[in-house]
Coordinates of C-alpha atoms in Angstrom, one line a residue:
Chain A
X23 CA -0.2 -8.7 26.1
X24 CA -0.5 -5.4 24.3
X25 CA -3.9 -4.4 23.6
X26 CA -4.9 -1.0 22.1
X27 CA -8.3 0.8 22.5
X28 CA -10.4 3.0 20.8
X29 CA -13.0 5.1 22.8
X30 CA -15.9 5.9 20.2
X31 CA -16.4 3.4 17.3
X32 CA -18.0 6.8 15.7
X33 CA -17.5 10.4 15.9
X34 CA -19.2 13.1 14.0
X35 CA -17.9 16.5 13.8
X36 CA -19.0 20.0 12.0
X37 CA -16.8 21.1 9.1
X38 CA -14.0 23.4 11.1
X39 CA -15.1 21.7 14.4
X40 CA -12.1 20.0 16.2
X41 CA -11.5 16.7 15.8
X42 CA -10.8 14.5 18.9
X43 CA -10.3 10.7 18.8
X44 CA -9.0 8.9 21.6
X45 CA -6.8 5.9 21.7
X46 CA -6.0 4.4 25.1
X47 CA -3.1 1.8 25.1
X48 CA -1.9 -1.3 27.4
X49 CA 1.7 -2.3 28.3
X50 CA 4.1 -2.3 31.0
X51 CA 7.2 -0.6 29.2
X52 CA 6.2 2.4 26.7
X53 CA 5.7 0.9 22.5
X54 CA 5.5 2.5 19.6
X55 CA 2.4 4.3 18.3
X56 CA 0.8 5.2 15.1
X57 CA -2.3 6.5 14.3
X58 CA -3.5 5.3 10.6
X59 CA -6.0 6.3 8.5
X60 CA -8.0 4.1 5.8
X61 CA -10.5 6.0 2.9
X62 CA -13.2 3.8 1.7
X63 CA -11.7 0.4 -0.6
X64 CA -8.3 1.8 0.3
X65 CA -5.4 0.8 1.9
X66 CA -4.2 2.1 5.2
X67 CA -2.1 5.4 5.4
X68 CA 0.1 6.7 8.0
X69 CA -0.6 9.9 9.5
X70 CA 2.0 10.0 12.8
X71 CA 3.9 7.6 14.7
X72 CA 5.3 7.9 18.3
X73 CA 8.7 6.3 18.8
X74 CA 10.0 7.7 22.4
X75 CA 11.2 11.0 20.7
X76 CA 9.3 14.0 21.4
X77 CA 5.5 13.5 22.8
X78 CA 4.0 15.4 21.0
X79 CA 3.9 14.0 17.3
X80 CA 2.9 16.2 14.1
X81 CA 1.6 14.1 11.0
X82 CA 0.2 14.9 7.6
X83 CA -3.0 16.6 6.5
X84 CA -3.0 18.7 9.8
X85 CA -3.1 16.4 12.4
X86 CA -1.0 15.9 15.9
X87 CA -1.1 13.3 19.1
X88 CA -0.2 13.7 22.3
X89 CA 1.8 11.0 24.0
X90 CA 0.7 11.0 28.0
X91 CA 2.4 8.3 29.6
X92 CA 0.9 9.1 32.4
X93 CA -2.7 8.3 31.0
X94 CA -1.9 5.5 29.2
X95 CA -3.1 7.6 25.4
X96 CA -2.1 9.0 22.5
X97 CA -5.4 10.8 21.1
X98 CA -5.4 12.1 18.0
X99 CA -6.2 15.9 17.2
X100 CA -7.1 18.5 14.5
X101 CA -7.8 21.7 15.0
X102 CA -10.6 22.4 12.1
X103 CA -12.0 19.6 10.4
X104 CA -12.3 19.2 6.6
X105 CA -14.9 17.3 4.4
X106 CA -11.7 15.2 3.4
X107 CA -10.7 14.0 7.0
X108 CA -14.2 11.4 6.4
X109 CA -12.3 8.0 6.7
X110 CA -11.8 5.7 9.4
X111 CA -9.3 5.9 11.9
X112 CA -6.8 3.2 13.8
X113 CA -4.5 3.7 16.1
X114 CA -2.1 1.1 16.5
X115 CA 1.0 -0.3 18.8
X116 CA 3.8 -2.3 18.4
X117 CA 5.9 -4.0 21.1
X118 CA 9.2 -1.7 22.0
X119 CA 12.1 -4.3 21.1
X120 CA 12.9 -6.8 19.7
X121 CA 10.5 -8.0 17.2
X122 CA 9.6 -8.0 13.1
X123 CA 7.0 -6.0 13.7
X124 CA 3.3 -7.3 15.2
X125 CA 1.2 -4.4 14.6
X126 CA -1.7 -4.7 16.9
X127 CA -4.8 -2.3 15.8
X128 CA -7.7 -0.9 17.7
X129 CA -11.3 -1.5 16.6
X130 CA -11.2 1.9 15.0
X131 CA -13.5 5.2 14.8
X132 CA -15.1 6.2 11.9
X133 CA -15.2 10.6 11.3
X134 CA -18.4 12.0 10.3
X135 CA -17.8 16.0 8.7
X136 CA -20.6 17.2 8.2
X137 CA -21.1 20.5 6.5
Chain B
X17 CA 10.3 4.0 -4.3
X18 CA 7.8 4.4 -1.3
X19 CA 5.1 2.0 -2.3
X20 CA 3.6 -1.2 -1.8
X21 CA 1.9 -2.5 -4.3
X22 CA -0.6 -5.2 -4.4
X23 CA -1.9 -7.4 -7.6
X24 CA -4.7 -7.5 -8.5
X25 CA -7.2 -4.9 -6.9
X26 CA -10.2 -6.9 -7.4
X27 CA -10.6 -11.2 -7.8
X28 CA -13.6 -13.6 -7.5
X29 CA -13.2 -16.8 -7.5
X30 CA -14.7 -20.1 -6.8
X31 CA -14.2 -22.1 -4.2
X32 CA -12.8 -24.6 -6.1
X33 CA -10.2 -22.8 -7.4
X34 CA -6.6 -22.0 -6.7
X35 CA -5.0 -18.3 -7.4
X36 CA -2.6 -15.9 -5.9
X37 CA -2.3 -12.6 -4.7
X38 CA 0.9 -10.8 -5.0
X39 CA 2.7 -8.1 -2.9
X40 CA 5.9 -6.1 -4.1
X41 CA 8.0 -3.5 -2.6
X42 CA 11.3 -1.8 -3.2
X43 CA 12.0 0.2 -0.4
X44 CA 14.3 -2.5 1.2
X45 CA 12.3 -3.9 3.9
X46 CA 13.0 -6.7 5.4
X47 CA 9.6 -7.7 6.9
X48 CA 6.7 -8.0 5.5
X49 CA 3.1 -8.5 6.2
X50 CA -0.1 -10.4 5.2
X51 CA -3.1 -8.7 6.8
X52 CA -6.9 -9.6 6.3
X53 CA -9.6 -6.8 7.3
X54 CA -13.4 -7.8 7.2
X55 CA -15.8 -4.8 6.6
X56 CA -15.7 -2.5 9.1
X57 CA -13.0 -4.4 10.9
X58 CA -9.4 -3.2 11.9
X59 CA -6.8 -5.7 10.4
X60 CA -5.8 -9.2 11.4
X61 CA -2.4 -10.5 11.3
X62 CA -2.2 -13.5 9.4
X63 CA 1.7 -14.2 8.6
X64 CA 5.1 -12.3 9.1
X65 CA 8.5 -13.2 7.2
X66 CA 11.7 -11.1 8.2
X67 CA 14.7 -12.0 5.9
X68 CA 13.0 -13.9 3.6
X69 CA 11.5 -16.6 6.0
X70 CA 8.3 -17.0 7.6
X71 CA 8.5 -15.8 11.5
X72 CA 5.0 -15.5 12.8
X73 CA 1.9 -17.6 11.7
X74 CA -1.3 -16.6 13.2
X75 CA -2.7 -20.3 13.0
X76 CA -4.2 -19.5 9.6
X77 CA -6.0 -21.9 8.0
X78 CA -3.8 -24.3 5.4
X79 CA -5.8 -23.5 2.5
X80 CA -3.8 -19.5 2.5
X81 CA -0.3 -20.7 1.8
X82 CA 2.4 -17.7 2.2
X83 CA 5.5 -17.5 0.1
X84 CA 8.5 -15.5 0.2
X85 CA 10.6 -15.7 -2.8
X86 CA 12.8 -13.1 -2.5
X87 CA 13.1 -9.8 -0.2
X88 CA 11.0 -7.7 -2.4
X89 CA 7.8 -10.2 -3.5
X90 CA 5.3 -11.7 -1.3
X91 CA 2.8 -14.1 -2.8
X92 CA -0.2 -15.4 -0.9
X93 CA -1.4 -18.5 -2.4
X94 CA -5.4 -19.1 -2.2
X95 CA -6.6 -22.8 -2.4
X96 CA -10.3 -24.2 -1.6
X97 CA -11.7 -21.0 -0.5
X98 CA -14.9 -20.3 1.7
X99 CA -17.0 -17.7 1.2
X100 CA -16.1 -16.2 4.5
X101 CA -12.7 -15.7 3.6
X102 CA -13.8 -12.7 1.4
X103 CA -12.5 -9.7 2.2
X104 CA -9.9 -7.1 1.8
X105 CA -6.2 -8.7 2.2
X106 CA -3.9 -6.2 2.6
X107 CA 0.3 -6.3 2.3
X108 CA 3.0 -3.9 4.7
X109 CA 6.4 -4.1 4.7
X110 CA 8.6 -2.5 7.7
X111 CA 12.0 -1.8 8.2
X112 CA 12.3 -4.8 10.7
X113 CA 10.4 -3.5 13.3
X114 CA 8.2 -0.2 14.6
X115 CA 10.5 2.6 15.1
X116 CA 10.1 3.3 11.2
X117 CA 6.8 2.1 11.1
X118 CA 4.3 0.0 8.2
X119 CA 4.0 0.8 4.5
X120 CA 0.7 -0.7 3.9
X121 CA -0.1 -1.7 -0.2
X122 CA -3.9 -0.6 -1.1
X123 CA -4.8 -4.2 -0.8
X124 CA -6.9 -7.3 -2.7
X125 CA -10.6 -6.8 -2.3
X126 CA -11.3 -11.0 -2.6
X127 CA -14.8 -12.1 -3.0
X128 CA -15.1 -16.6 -2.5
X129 CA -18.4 -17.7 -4.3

């Protein structure tokens, strides 16, 4: 079975630090990969998906991810962090084919800016 | 149209009553998605329907009662609640599967008393 992991349930970073969270995944054949991120009483938003196009995936609000089949990850990066980026953060797979769609999420990791 | 969008925000009830939460989407997705997050939880799959019937049930208890009526509504029907069922139910829709990826709705925040 598919399983997703997240290293770090919490990550605090400086205001312009970089921002590193790590997402390891499980599975035989290469799935899909998203990387979603969910502000306080709100729903979740997606910031990047990996769908066995290029490896290295640019999303919204600044951020990238780095496919590494080879590792198993797709960590997700920022180069400066901004008060804003404060949310918590899943990264998620999906089986490869042929399926509606079970979206399997990691426990997530929470980002800490502080000023 | 790039939305999902969930009705109401906010409910208590009792848990002797019986109400409804309600999903919409007009993006022309053919799956969509009951999920239920606890606090400081990632989400759980609870159902799936793709085309209109029900594909994947996460052996959910009987009391939540998905319903389909037509590709763009999802209703989730709520029946003798506990209080442990509280929490924040959220709806996606997808394009039949992940290469597109999930819409999520900004979910039901459900309190049972």
């Amino acid at each position: 079975a598919q399983s997703v992991t997240q290293l770090g349930s919490h990550v605090s970073v400086s205001e312009g630090a970089l921002v590193l969270l790590r997402c390891n995944y499980s599975s035989s054949v290469p799935p899909y990969l998203f990387w979603y991120v969910q502000y306080p009483n709100q729903g979740l938003q997606l910031l990047l998906k990996y769908t066995s196009a290029a490896t290295l995936v640019k999303g919204i609000n600044g951020f990238e991810a780095e496919f590494k089949k080879s590792e198993t990850s797709f960590h997700l990066t920022k180069p400066s962090a901004h008060m804003s980026d404060a949310a918590e953060y899943f990264c998620a797979v999906s089986p490869h084919s042929g399926n509606t769609g079970k979206l399997i999420f990691g426990q997530g990791t929470t980002l800490q800016v502080k000023p | 149209d790039t939305e999902v969008t969930q009705t109401p925000k906010h409910l208590v009830m009792g848990m002797t009553n019986k109400k409804s939460l309600k999903c919409e989407q007009h993006m022309g997705h053919r799956a969509m998605y009951w999920y239920k997050q606890k606090a400081k939880k990632p989400p759980e799959l609870m159902f799936v329907y793709s085309y209109e019937k029900l594909s994947i049930n996460e052996s959910v208890p009987s009391r939540f009662s998905p319903e389909c009526p037509n590709s763009s509504l999802l209703n989730l029907h709520l029946h003798a609640l506990q209080p442990e069922d509280s929490a924040l139910y959220l709806c996606a829709s997808s394009q039949g599967g992940g290469t597109v990826g999930y819409t999520f709705g900004s979910g039901t925040r459900l309190t049972v008393v």
